[in-house]
Amino acid sequence: MSDVAVLAGVGTKTVSRVLNGEPNVSAKTTAKVLAAVEELDYQLDLMAGSLRRIDRRTHSIGLLIGALDNPFSTALTNAVEIIAFRRKSVLLSSSLHLDPRREREVVGELLRRRVDGLLLTTATHSLDIVAAAQSRGTVVVYMDGPPLGMTADAVLSDSRSGAILATKHLLDQGHRRIAYIGARRDVYTIRERRMGYEDELRRWGIAPDPALIIEDANEGTAEAAARELAMSGNPPHAIFSGQNLCTIGVIRGLRSAQAQQRIALVGFDDLPMSDLLDPGLTVIAQNPEQIGTRAAERLFQRLDGDVSDASTSLVPVRLIERGSGEIRISG
Amino acid sequence: MSDVAVLAGVGTKTVSRVLNGEPNVSAKTTAKVLAAVEELDYQLDLMAGSLRRIDRRTHSIGLLIGALDNPFSTALTNAVEIIAFRRKSVLLSSSLHLDPRREREVVGELLRRRVDGLLLTTATHSLDIVAAAQSRGTVVVYMDGPPLGMTADAVLSDSRSGAILATKHLLDQGHRRIAYIGARRDVYTIRERRMGYEDELRRWGIAPDPALIIEDANEGTAEAAARELAMSGNPPHAIFSGQNLCTIGVIRGLRSAQAQQRIALVGFDDLPMSDLLDPGLTVIAQNPEQIGTRAAERLFQRLDGDVSDASTSLVPVRLIERGSGEIRISG
DNA sequence: CTGAAAGCGCTTACAG
DNA sequence: CTGAAAGCGCTTACAG
């Protein structure tokens, strides 16, 4: 910046004024400064500025995501990025690559870079440092899960209602033996989905059958489980898959048992091209754009000084009928 | 940091030594400092440190991507993130959301945060500031495209060979009237794909037919184009789709014309679940993990002091046969 | 409308 | 093995 000041023949404070759009600089001086900036291809050093700035804002926000291997996470990230860009903030994005032990280190890296806020989709192993940062003024917003062990804003899908909707839809088709195949039980939203499934069964007077409940599945084990269920002596009439990657496994499993036209399927969370399958995949679609947008907007409201009580915002889900969930009972 | 120093009863330089793992600190002093750090939940301010540090490294790298709406971009980002994490660097990721006018501003935001390096998948509208940053020591590596108007390392798919492979495969099935439906012509790799297609046709003595070449398509227009071609009086025998989102459109178009079992299709770039379609989708699969990994590793080699000549690294692609590309000529 | 001095939280270059 | 002083590139708080 001093180079620019020298070349323009002004003080550094004047350069700072021009580059930050502060008032009280004559048009002539502004022009001189801008010419020098152009000449030297100068870019303001925002990080140096934030050191002295009264609010210490770095105009960066940290995003912690479980893994980027999922269209849901991608859409979420994209939505967040759009809001951040609008607010002249940059996104420091980190994923865990499925290794929860990295969480502490990843969050630490974000905090050491003094992000203004943290958008967390998962944070079970770094609670202390997140809470400490929050008490120092770092804004914390949870996405796709509730705040764990601390008070913070959260934006998430209404998983329970979605699971109830899915289960009811299958019951409405006449199915009674409905299996659940879901992902990691240690994830809040996943548990909610299983519980919604059980709630609705009970509401219809059906006791959840442990033999029809498979948890902690990934794509591979979901495939094996679906295949096994389909080929068993007493196969289920329908399957509710509690997560999109599991759903892919279930589809493969049903196909390898040639049961995809016989056993109904509703998946939680949508998948691209799932309308092109045969049968088309019926899903409970989440709204990741909305979750990401709301969470990021909440974060910036907080940065703007909103000190109202922390709140949890539930984003509605909806049923999309494409065929697999509308297979009716045939026996 | 001074709080920690006071609490531990040492100088700030000693705190700095402990936190940066520098030698020559007694075990006892180290313990005192660590206890104070723990007590205060202190996190080093990396950005403040980089200001004074001799190499001025911020341990952050900027990633510019066209849009995150594509599994290819996602896989690329993921691979880059893994390498960056390994190198204790954080990823500032920005996408353009398809708006090229944002490019200058986005790149500027990254540069103003003094990223150590820039990983660019697109950079046609910010050449001057990228080049200026490069000449100041910011490492620039291009991904998924060649360096445009400057000298820099690049890592990209061997698009031309892939397009030749796709076209040859369709010719091998007996097809002669092969259409090309591709995305934005202003993207280098997309142009390479079309050129590979034309090259191979000519090698077989077939003149490319302008009526069978559709460019600048997106998912929607690719669908319309495919449908129109399929329903025309003189439909093509096969289609080579030059980009994955176009491919989705083409699949929809062929289906709506009920031609998906009649007109062969090879798509450039793989899509998840494309083996579950009927027919399964034959593709030229890229290797985004490899592109991202190589590009990030190159970037860190440069930061480590490698001053060898800039080089372009071509990552091989491969044909995956799943059915749609193996439909043989039937007329 | 403009600029000189001080200071943000660190690391550097020294001195002990 | 340890720490005091200076300085990185900015913005703040002033003074003119």
XYZ file of C-alpha atoms (C1' of nucleotides) in Angstrom:
694
model
C 0.000 0.000 0.000
C 2.883 2.356 0.707
C 4.093 1.771 -2.872
C 0.741 2.976 -4.113
C 0.840 5.957 -1.767
C 4.300 6.949 -2.945
C 3.405 6.563 -6.621
C 0.221 8.558 -6.167
C 2.028 11.119 -4.046
C -0.409 10.803 -1.123
C -0.438 9.325 2.367
C -1.339 5.688 2.994
C -4.464 6.748 4.828
C -5.735 8.331 1.642
C -5.089 5.153 -0.312
C -6.993 3.292 2.368
C -9.848 5.763 2.080
C -10.146 5.349 -1.662
C -9.908 1.553 -1.620
C -12.472 1.255 1.139
C -14.846 3.715 -0.440
C -14.668 6.108 2.483
C -15.963 9.632 1.888
C -14.056 12.898 1.934
C -11.547 12.300 -0.824
C -11.439 14.727 -3.720
C -12.155 13.401 -7.181
C -8.683 14.359 -8.292
C -6.943 12.518 -5.472
C -9.160 9.489 -6.018
C -8.163 9.419 -9.658
C -4.461 9.604 -8.805
C -4.769 6.761 -6.330
C -6.771 4.587 -8.687
C -4.208 5.147 -11.415
C -1.410 4.055 -9.099
C -3.406 0.996 -8.018
C -3.927 0.084 -11.645
C -0.299 0.691 -12.501
C 0.956 -1.567 -9.732
C -1.842 -4.172 -9.989
C -2.308 -3.571 -6.323
C -4.780 -5.580 -4.236
C -5.650 -4.527 -0.720
C -4.478 -6.961 1.971
C -7.742 -7.736 3.748
C -6.138 -9.929 6.363
C -3.720 -7.224 7.433
C -6.624 -4.829 7.641
C -8.718 -7.116 9.806
C -5.953 -7.173 12.372
C -6.445 -3.532 13.203
C -10.096 -3.148 12.295
C -12.294 -2.483 15.285
C -14.641 -5.444 14.691
C -11.757 -7.755 13.731
C -13.883 -9.231 10.959
C -12.043 -11.320 8.392
C -15.045 -11.612 6.089
C -14.559 -15.325 5.927
C -16.781 -18.085 7.162
C -15.854 -21.672 7.852
C -17.934 -24.534 6.546
C -17.569 -27.991 8.013
C -19.176 -30.781 6.113
C -19.047 -34.542 6.655
C -18.140 -35.447 3.133
C -18.594 -33.820 -0.228
C -19.522 -37.124 -1.860
C -23.218 -36.520 -1.585
C -25.463 -34.363 -3.781
C -27.120 -33.087 -0.615
C -23.858 -31.697 0.767
C -22.986 -30.240 -2.585
C -26.252 -28.381 -2.915
C -25.913 -27.140 0.647
C -22.398 -25.855 0.006
C -23.484 -24.181 -3.165
C -26.330 -22.342 -1.461
C -24.051 -21.177 1.328
C -21.468 -19.982 -1.129
C -24.007 -17.841 -2.954
C -25.010 -16.020 0.235
C -21.405 -15.649 1.366
C -20.402 -14.139 -1.958
C -23.259 -11.676 -1.723
C -21.935 -10.619 1.650
C -18.389 -10.239 0.371
C -17.282 -13.141 2.472
C -15.233 -16.059 1.398
C -15.934 -19.661 2.287
C -13.268 -21.775 3.952
C -14.639 -25.212 3.291
C -13.489 -28.352 4.948
C -14.812 -31.824 4.851
C -14.053 -34.678 7.150
C -13.769 -37.374 4.504
C -15.683 -39.550 6.887
C -12.956 -39.427 9.485
C -14.420 -37.914 12.666
C -11.001 -37.781 14.282
C -10.105 -35.023 11.895
C -12.859 -32.803 13.172
C -10.921 -31.152 15.981
C -8.015 -30.405 13.743
C -10.173 -29.105 10.908
C -12.204 -26.840 13.186
C -8.985 -25.653 14.795
C -7.570 -24.701 11.399
C -10.670 -22.631 10.715
C -10.588 -20.951 14.106
C -6.882 -20.145 13.826
C -7.767 -18.262 10.685
C -10.283 -16.257 12.662
C -13.373 -16.984 10.617
C -16.261 -14.686 11.517
C -18.626 -17.609 11.711
C -18.846 -21.356 11.569
C -21.429 -23.361 9.658
C -21.406 -26.861 11.037
C -23.070 -29.954 9.660
C -21.347 -32.096 12.184
C -19.530 -31.244 15.383
C -19.427 -33.853 18.031
C -15.730 -34.057 18.676
C -14.780 -30.425 18.914
C -17.444 -29.055 21.171
C -15.082 -27.340 23.572
C -13.230 -25.292 20.998
C -16.416 -24.421 19.122
C -18.074 -23.280 22.343
C -14.994 -21.276 23.325
C -14.948 -19.577 19.942
C -18.652 -18.840 20.221
C -18.170 -17.187 23.599
C -15.515 -15.001 21.995
C -17.929 -13.805 19.328
C -17.581 -16.324 16.516
C -21.070 -16.982 15.216
C -22.030 -20.644 15.142
C -24.917 -22.032 13.100
C -25.705 -25.714 12.764
C -26.997 -27.114 9.525
C -28.646 -30.454 8.929
C -28.584 -31.240 12.620
C -29.352 -29.695 15.989
C -26.782 -27.854 18.090
C -25.045 -30.498 20.138
C -24.345 -29.671 23.730
C -24.484 -25.923 23.211
C -26.930 -23.164 22.410
C -26.820 -22.106 18.786
C -29.041 -21.492 15.795
C -29.807 -24.482 13.631
C -31.478 -25.127 10.310
C -32.441 -28.642 9.385
C -34.910 -30.775 7.497
C -38.022 -31.939 9.212
C -36.726 -35.505 9.122
C -39.297 -36.950 11.450
C -42.240 -35.682 9.431
C -40.545 -36.871 6.263
C -40.121 -40.363 7.631
C -43.727 -40.382 8.769
C -44.819 -39.237 5.324
C -42.781 -41.975 3.647
C -44.067 -44.686 5.929
C -47.664 -43.530 5.657
C -47.368 -43.491 1.879
C -46.257 -47.124 1.878
C -48.970 -48.075 4.350
C -51.490 -46.318 2.120
C -50.488 -48.605 -0.734
C -51.539 -51.534 1.418
C -48.124 -52.597 2.655
C -47.761 -53.748 6.234
C -44.367 -55.443 6.323
C -42.216 -52.389 5.753
C -38.475 -52.627 6.279
C -36.179 -49.764 7.276
C -32.637 -49.584 5.949
C -30.732 -46.585 7.232
C -27.337 -45.053 7.740
C -25.236 -44.235 10.793
C -27.236 -44.265 13.965
C -24.957 -41.705 15.598
C -26.291 -38.997 13.292
C -29.262 -37.138 14.727
C -31.269 -36.737 11.526
C -30.805 -40.408 10.695
C -32.169 -41.407 14.078
C -35.120 -39.081 13.585
C -35.940 -40.836 10.368
C -35.974 -44.249 11.969
C -38.092 -42.934 14.798
C -40.594 -41.357 12.426
C -40.857 -44.690 10.640
C -41.531 -46.493 13.918
C -43.974 -43.824 15.098
C -46.106 -44.192 12.016
C -46.088 -47.986 12.115
C -47.260 -47.879 15.710
C -49.935 -45.363 14.849
C -51.283 -47.994 12.469
C -51.068 -50.606 15.183
C -48.016 -52.321 13.746
C -45.137 -53.241 16.033
C -41.751 -52.449 14.463
C -40.084 -55.734 13.596
C -36.369 -55.807 14.499
C -35.763 -58.271 11.681
C -36.870 -55.566 9.254
C -34.735 -52.776 10.713
C -31.203 -52.430 9.402
C -29.093 -49.562 10.707
C -25.572 -48.219 10.210
C -25.652 -49.232 6.556
C -23.616 -47.736 3.744
C -24.190 -48.253 0.043
C -22.579 -51.687 0.048
C -24.173 -53.111 3.148
C -27.542 -51.638 2.195
C -27.310 -53.511 -1.090
C -26.557 -56.786 0.659
C -29.305 -56.236 3.203
C -31.935 -55.391 0.597
C -30.993 -58.386 -1.478
C -31.124 -60.687 1.507
C -34.485 -59.371 2.629
C -35.899 -59.697 -0.875
C -34.714 -63.275 -1.268
C -35.795 -64.404 2.194
C -38.750 -66.704 2.782
C -40.795 -63.871 4.198
C -39.775 -60.777 2.259
C -40.992 -57.292 3.208
C -43.662 -55.650 1.075
C -41.838 -52.384 1.021
C -38.632 -50.680 2.092
C -38.089 -47.216 3.504
C -34.476 -46.250 2.912
C -33.337 -43.603 5.357
C -30.513 -42.017 3.357
C -29.676 -41.389 -0.284
C -26.499 -43.456 -0.535
C -28.292 -46.326 1.190
C -31.061 -45.929 -1.344
C -28.620 -46.535 -4.182
C -27.558 -49.732 -2.432
C -31.148 -50.806 -1.901
C -31.951 -50.278 -5.569
C -29.003 -52.467 -6.533
C -29.988 -55.091 -3.983
C -33.586 -55.249 -5.161
C -32.450 -55.527 -8.746
C -30.065 -58.337 -8.073
C -33.003 -60.140 -6.449
C -35.213 -59.083 -9.370
C -37.601 -57.613 -6.860
C -37.581 -53.963 -7.918
C -41.043 -54.203 -9.476
C -42.443 -56.182 -6.581
C -41.131 -54.538 -3.435
C -42.047 -50.892 -3.017
C -39.352 -48.372 -2.111
C -39.316 -44.850 -0.797
C -35.953 -43.178 -0.235
C -35.194 -40.269 2.049
C -33.372 -37.511 0.153
C -33.507 -37.131 -3.593
C -30.975 -38.338 -6.125
C -30.247 -36.927 -9.570
C -31.591 -38.938 -12.473
C -33.788 -40.956 -10.171
C -36.740 -40.252 -12.438
C -34.893 -42.101 -15.189
C -34.787 -45.378 -13.326
C -37.346 -48.135 -13.821
C -39.341 -47.883 -11.694
C -38.747 -44.221 -11.037
C -37.579 -43.624 -7.500
C -40.136 -42.233 -5.088
C -38.444 -40.038 -2.514
C -38.887 -37.698 0.375
C -37.015 -34.762 -1.123
C -35.125 -32.452 1.162
C -34.452 -28.863 0.257
C -30.721 -28.375 0.674
C -30.763 -25.002 -1.084
C -33.194 -23.705 1.481
C -31.248 -25.145 4.399
C -27.994 -23.620 3.183
C -29.567 -20.287 2.363
C -31.378 -19.951 5.666
C -28.382 -21.032 7.714
C -26.053 -18.600 5.964
C -28.574 -15.781 6.252
C -28.988 -16.470 9.944
C -25.235 -16.357 10.364
C -24.997 -12.962 8.695
C -27.937 -11.628 10.705
C -25.994 -12.541 13.820
C -22.906 -10.833 12.468
C -25.072 -7.803 11.798
C -25.883 -7.681 15.482
C -29.010 -9.773 15.928
C -28.950 -10.988 19.523
C -32.355 -12.637 19.703
C -32.588 -16.102 21.226
C -31.116 -18.982 19.272
C -33.704 -20.799 17.238
C -34.015 -24.008 15.302
C -35.618 -23.730 11.912
C -37.201 -26.808 10.356
C -37.265 -26.931 6.571
C -40.152 -28.931 5.150
C -39.605 -31.977 2.978
C -41.935 -33.300 0.336
C -42.945 -36.565 -1.226
C -42.152 -37.014 -4.892
C -43.985 -39.966 -6.429
C -42.161 -41.558 -9.316
C -43.230 -45.174 -9.259
C -41.190 -47.217 -6.822
C -43.266 -46.049 -3.894
C -46.571 -46.641 -5.651
C -46.129 -50.372 -6.160
C -49.211 -51.771 -4.462
C -49.597 -54.872 -2.413
C -50.104 -57.879 -4.657
C -50.439 -60.788 -2.414
C -1.141 -14.458 22.909
C -0.021 -11.903 25.475
C -2.768 -13.203 27.801
C -1.248 -16.650 27.536
C 2.239 -15.256 28.131
C 1.119 -13.383 31.235
C -0.760 -16.377 32.634
C 2.194 -18.675 31.983
C 4.591 -16.078 33.314
C 6.779 -16.081 30.194
C 7.443 -13.828 27.218
C 5.301 -13.910 24.096
C 8.219 -15.210 22.089
C 8.250 -18.296 24.273
C 4.542 -18.869 23.710
C 5.203 -18.523 20.001
C 8.034 -21.064 20.256
C 5.858 -23.629 21.998
C 2.875 -23.212 19.684
C 5.015 -23.422 16.581
C 6.977 -26.394 17.829
C 10.271 -24.537 17.752
C 13.170 -26.125 19.650
C 14.989 -24.794 22.709
C 12.186 -24.582 25.211
C 12.522 -26.456 28.476
C 9.966 -29.131 29.247
C 8.847 -27.214 32.280
C 8.247 -23.971 30.390
C 6.459 -25.866 27.641
C 4.133 -27.392 30.217
C 3.348 -24.006 31.747
C 2.560 -22.510 28.362
C 0.395 -25.431 27.311
C -1.540 -25.218 30.547
C -2.211 -21.531 29.978
C -3.272 -22.213 26.382
C -5.667 -24.869 27.617
C -6.990 -22.629 30.365
C -7.755 -19.795 27.982
C -8.869 -21.971 25.033
C -6.333 -20.031 23.071
C -5.878 -20.511 19.326
C -2.918 -19.002 17.519
C -3.835 -16.274 15.046
C -2.320 -17.624 11.842
C -3.240 -14.604 9.775
C -1.493 -12.197 12.125
C 1.545 -14.448 12.023
C 1.669 -14.576 8.236
C 1.927 -10.802 8.164
C 5.352 -10.857 9.735
C 6.534 -14.281 8.607
C 9.385 -14.129 6.179
C 7.657 -16.167 3.435
C 4.323 -14.403 4.009
C 2.531 -17.698 3.542
C -1.081 -17.801 4.660
C -1.414 -21.555 4.237
C -4.535 -21.072 2.243
C -5.216 -21.828 -1.376
C -7.959 -20.471 -3.562
C -10.080 -22.729 -5.704
C -12.112 -21.310 -8.539
C -14.695 -23.580 -10.047
C -17.352 -22.917 -12.675
C -20.220 -24.396 -10.725
C -20.535 -26.964 -8.027
C -23.596 -28.506 -9.649
C -21.636 -31.223 -11.341
C -20.293 -34.487 -9.898
C -17.060 -33.832 -11.770
C -16.451 -30.524 -9.991
C -17.395 -32.054 -6.687
C -14.933 -34.911 -7.020
C -12.247 -32.465 -8.105
C -12.876 -30.236 -5.099
C -12.828 -33.176 -2.781
C -9.487 -34.411 -4.071
C -7.961 -30.953 -3.760
C -9.270 -30.593 -0.245
C -7.626 -33.840 0.833
C -4.201 -32.702 -0.358
C -4.644 -29.224 1.099
C -5.587 -30.643 4.486
C -2.518 -32.838 4.419
C -0.440 -29.747 3.849
C -2.108 -27.834 6.656
C -3.651 -25.489 4.186
C -7.211 -24.409 4.024
C -9.268 -24.173 0.880
C -11.019 -20.939 -0.044
C -13.500 -22.212 -2.558
C -15.499 -20.082 -4.888
C -17.738 -20.961 -7.706
C -19.013 -18.761 -10.445
C -22.578 -20.051 -10.492
C -22.317 -19.887 -14.224
C -21.874 -16.147 -14.216
C -18.528 -15.362 -15.850
C -18.848 -11.697 -14.916
C -18.282 -12.671 -11.331
C -14.893 -14.116 -12.109
C -12.858 -10.948 -11.669
C -14.519 -10.165 -8.395
C -14.184 -13.707 -7.055
C -10.515 -13.965 -7.997
C -9.958 -10.533 -6.502
C -11.498 -11.649 -3.210
C -9.114 -14.601 -3.120
C -6.096 -12.488 -3.955
C -6.985 -9.848 -1.368
C -6.836 -12.634 1.172
C -3.339 -13.445 0.003
C -3.823 -17.085 -0.899
C -0.517 -18.883 -1.452
C -1.804 -20.408 -4.642
C -4.686 -20.439 -7.050
C -6.287 -23.527 -8.568
C -8.290 -22.428 -11.544
C -10.777 -24.390 -13.581
C -11.741 -21.340 -15.504
C -10.091 -17.973 -15.848
C -10.772 -16.056 -18.966
C -11.948 -12.782 -17.543
C -9.350 -12.117 -14.875
C -6.162 -12.829 -16.719
C -4.449 -9.598 -15.787
C -4.884 -9.903 -12.049
C -4.017 -13.605 -12.070
C -0.866 -12.911 -14.053
C 0.061 -10.040 -11.756
C -0.396 -12.242 -8.707
C 1.682 -14.957 -10.322
C 4.523 -12.552 -10.968
C 4.418 -11.645 -7.274
C 4.830 -15.263 -6.237
C 1.295 -16.632 -6.041
C 1.392 -20.119 -7.524
C -1.118 -20.692 -10.295
C -2.192 -24.124 -11.497
C -4.910 -24.721 -14.044
C -7.223 -27.685 -13.744
C -9.505 -29.119 -16.380
C -8.219 -26.694 -18.944
C -4.979 -25.266 -20.312
C -3.423 -22.062 -19.034
C -5.019 -19.267 -20.962
C -2.762 -16.499 -22.140
C -0.088 -17.166 -19.544
C 2.519 -19.723 -18.600
C 1.403 -22.007 -15.793
C 1.132 -25.645 -14.847
C -2.021 -27.414 -15.891
C -3.635 -30.777 -15.272
C -6.481 -31.882 -17.467
C -8.205 -34.852 -19.011
C -7.083 -36.101 -22.345
C -10.346 -34.940 -23.862
C -9.306 -35.338 -27.458
C -8.321 -38.969 -27.025
C -11.497 -39.603 -25.088
C -13.638 -38.171 -27.850
C -11.752 -40.233 -30.405
C -12.266 -43.331 -28.277
C -15.998 -42.641 -27.977
C -16.420 -42.021 -31.672
C -14.370 -45.054 -32.668
C -16.424 -47.198 -30.329
C -19.621 -46.118 -32.030
C -18.091 -46.583 -35.470
C -16.982 -50.059 -34.412
C -20.599 -50.950 -33.701
C -21.354 -50.218 -37.316
C -22.770 -46.724 -36.915
C -21.948 -44.092 -39.506
C -24.435 -41.322 -38.855
C -23.146 -40.205 -35.467
C -24.413 -36.979 -33.953
C -22.520 -34.760 -31.535
C -24.356 -32.887 -28.802
C -22.072 -30.795 -26.649
C -21.848 -27.954 -24.203
C -20.407 -24.450 -24.332
C -18.048 -23.972 -27.206
C -16.042 -21.354 -25.354
C -14.667 -24.016 -23.008
C -11.414 -25.519 -24.221
C -12.039 -29.120 -23.188
C -15.471 -29.052 -24.779
C -13.988 -27.887 -28.057
C -11.367 -30.646 -27.846
C -14.109 -33.217 -27.537
C -15.882 -31.992 -30.615
C -12.634 -31.911 -32.514
C -11.748 -35.454 -31.461
C -15.133 -36.561 -32.713
C -14.589 -34.894 -36.067
C -11.026 -36.196 -36.331
C -12.130 -39.772 -35.909
C -15.019 -39.447 -38.339
C -12.630 -38.104 -40.966
C -10.156 -40.875 -40.266
C -12.942 -43.240 -41.289
C -13.650 -41.187 -44.377
C -16.810 -39.625 -43.028
C -17.371 -35.898 -43.414
C -18.812 -34.335 -40.253
C -22.410 -33.372 -40.952
C -23.338 -29.917 -39.586
C -26.932 -31.104 -39.206
C -25.712 -33.657 -36.679
C -23.567 -31.279 -34.653
C -25.283 -29.406 -31.829
C -23.158 -27.125 -29.664
C -23.656 -24.823 -26.684
C -26.301 -27.130 -25.270
C -27.367 -27.436 -21.657
C -29.482 -30.182 -20.180
C -32.705 -28.706 -21.492
C -31.617 -27.895 -25.015
C -29.742 -31.200 -25.291
C -33.008 -32.969 -24.482
C -34.871 -31.057 -27.151
C -32.124 -31.613 -29.692
C -31.893 -35.336 -29.044
C -35.622 -35.732 -29.276
C -35.787 -33.796 -32.488
C -32.956 -35.764 -34.057
C -34.522 -39.051 -32.992
C -37.924 -38.151 -34.411
C -36.593 -36.722 -37.672
C -36.978 -38.448 -40.989
C -33.323 -39.338 -41.087
C -32.302 -39.987 -37.482
C -28.700 -40.551 -36.461
C -27.571 -44.070 -35.608
C -25.749 -42.919 -32.568
C -25.034 -39.888 -30.421
C -21.827 -38.782 -28.771
C -22.683 -36.446 -25.926
C -19.788 -34.181 -25.058
C -20.626 -33.361 -21.431
C -22.362 -35.069 -18.537
C -25.248 -32.644 -18.032
C -25.900 -32.752 -21.761
C -25.906 -36.510 -21.501
C -28.747 -36.385 -18.996
C -30.664 -34.252 -21.441
C -29.919 -36.608 -24.308
C -31.147 -39.591 -22.304
C -34.404 -37.782 -21.586
C -34.738 -36.758 -25.216
C -34.169 -40.273 -26.518
C -36.678 -41.665 -24.062
C -39.357 -39.207 -24.964
C -38.835 -40.311 -28.569
C -38.741 -43.936 -27.388
C -35.425 -44.285 -29.164
C -33.165 -45.184 -26.230
C -32.907 -48.826 -27.300
C -32.415 -47.940 -30.928
C -29.987 -45.033 -31.001
C -26.618 -45.726 -29.417
C -25.176 -43.241 -26.932
C -21.777 -42.607 -25.445
C -21.420 -39.775 -22.958
C -18.272 -37.914 -22.034
C -17.790 -37.903 -18.244
C -19.393 -40.395 -15.940
C -22.584 -39.969 -13.924
C -23.558 -41.685 -10.692
C -26.131 -44.453 -10.984
C -25.681 -44.536 -14.735
C -25.259 -48.296 -14.527
C -28.801 -48.499 -13.157
C -30.383 -47.025 -16.261
C -31.828 -49.128 -19.045
C -29.817 -49.337 -21.135
C -26.845 -48.691 -18.883
C -24.967 -45.593 -19.935
C -21.701 -46.118 -21.769
C -19.291 -43.327 -20.967
C -15.827 -41.985 -21.364
C -15.003 -41.686 -17.687
C -12.719 -38.927 -16.550
C -10.660 -39.210 -13.416
C -11.431 -36.083 -11.398
C -9.722 -37.440 -8.265
C -6.497 -37.769 -10.202
C -6.800 -34.334 -11.770
C -7.447 -32.685 -8.419
C -4.718 -34.620 -6.660
C -2.087 -33.948 -9.284
C -2.951 -30.273 -9.581
C -2.827 -29.728 -5.822
C 0.411 -31.653 -5.515
C 1.948 -29.600 -8.293
C 0.881 -26.440 -6.509
C 2.539 -27.508 -3.277
C 5.681 -28.593 -5.122
C 5.889 -25.076 -6.473
C 5.384 -23.634 -3.014
C 8.164 -25.931 -1.838
C 10.458 -24.230 -4.290
C 10.221 -26.243 -7.498
C 11.147 -23.851 -10.287
C 11.208 -26.272 -13.206
C 9.412 -25.289 -16.403
C 5.630 -25.201 -16.334
C 4.116 -28.373 -17.667
C 0.749 -29.640 -18.748
C -0.218 -33.042 -17.466
C -2.824 -35.068 -19.344
C -4.861 -37.493 -17.274
C -6.095 -40.510 -19.231
C -9.772 -41.262 -19.629
C -11.330 -44.655 -20.156
C -14.292 -46.213 -21.872
C -16.846 -47.905 -19.634
C -19.261 -50.087 -21.572
C -22.652 -50.415 -19.969
C -25.036 -50.971 -22.849
C -26.072 -47.709 -24.472
C -22.883 -47.542 -26.491
C -23.072 -51.165 -27.579
C -26.376 -50.894 -29.426
C -25.475 -52.103 -32.900
C -26.643 -50.893 -36.240
C -29.939 -52.469 -37.141
C -30.907 -51.079 -40.435
C -9.999 17.036 2.408
C -5.488 14.956 4.074
C -1.752 12.639 6.693
C 1.434 11.348 10.795
C 1.562 8.342 14.721
C 0.152 4.386 17.159
C -1.210 -0.270 17.461
C -3.719 -4.943 15.922
C -1.124 -10.071 17.077
C 2.096 -12.161 15.586
C 7.409 -13.432 13.932
C 12.031 -11.746 13.076
C 16.499 -10.651 14.316
C 19.002 -9.988 18.231
C 20.998 -9.903 22.747
C 21.716 -12.180 26.826
C 16.931 -21.613 27.163
C 14.540 -16.934 27.200
C 12.735 -12.274 26.174
C 12.688 -7.124 24.628
C 12.355 -4.382 20.542
C 11.089 -3.720 15.892
C 8.135 -4.307 12.077
C 4.662 -6.952 8.679
C 0.355 -3.922 6.127
C -3.230 -2.274 7.335
C -7.013 0.857 10.233
C -7.881 3.769 14.187
C -8.007 7.962 16.480
C -6.387 12.320 15.952
C -4.717 16.728 14.449
C -4.638 20.016 11.044
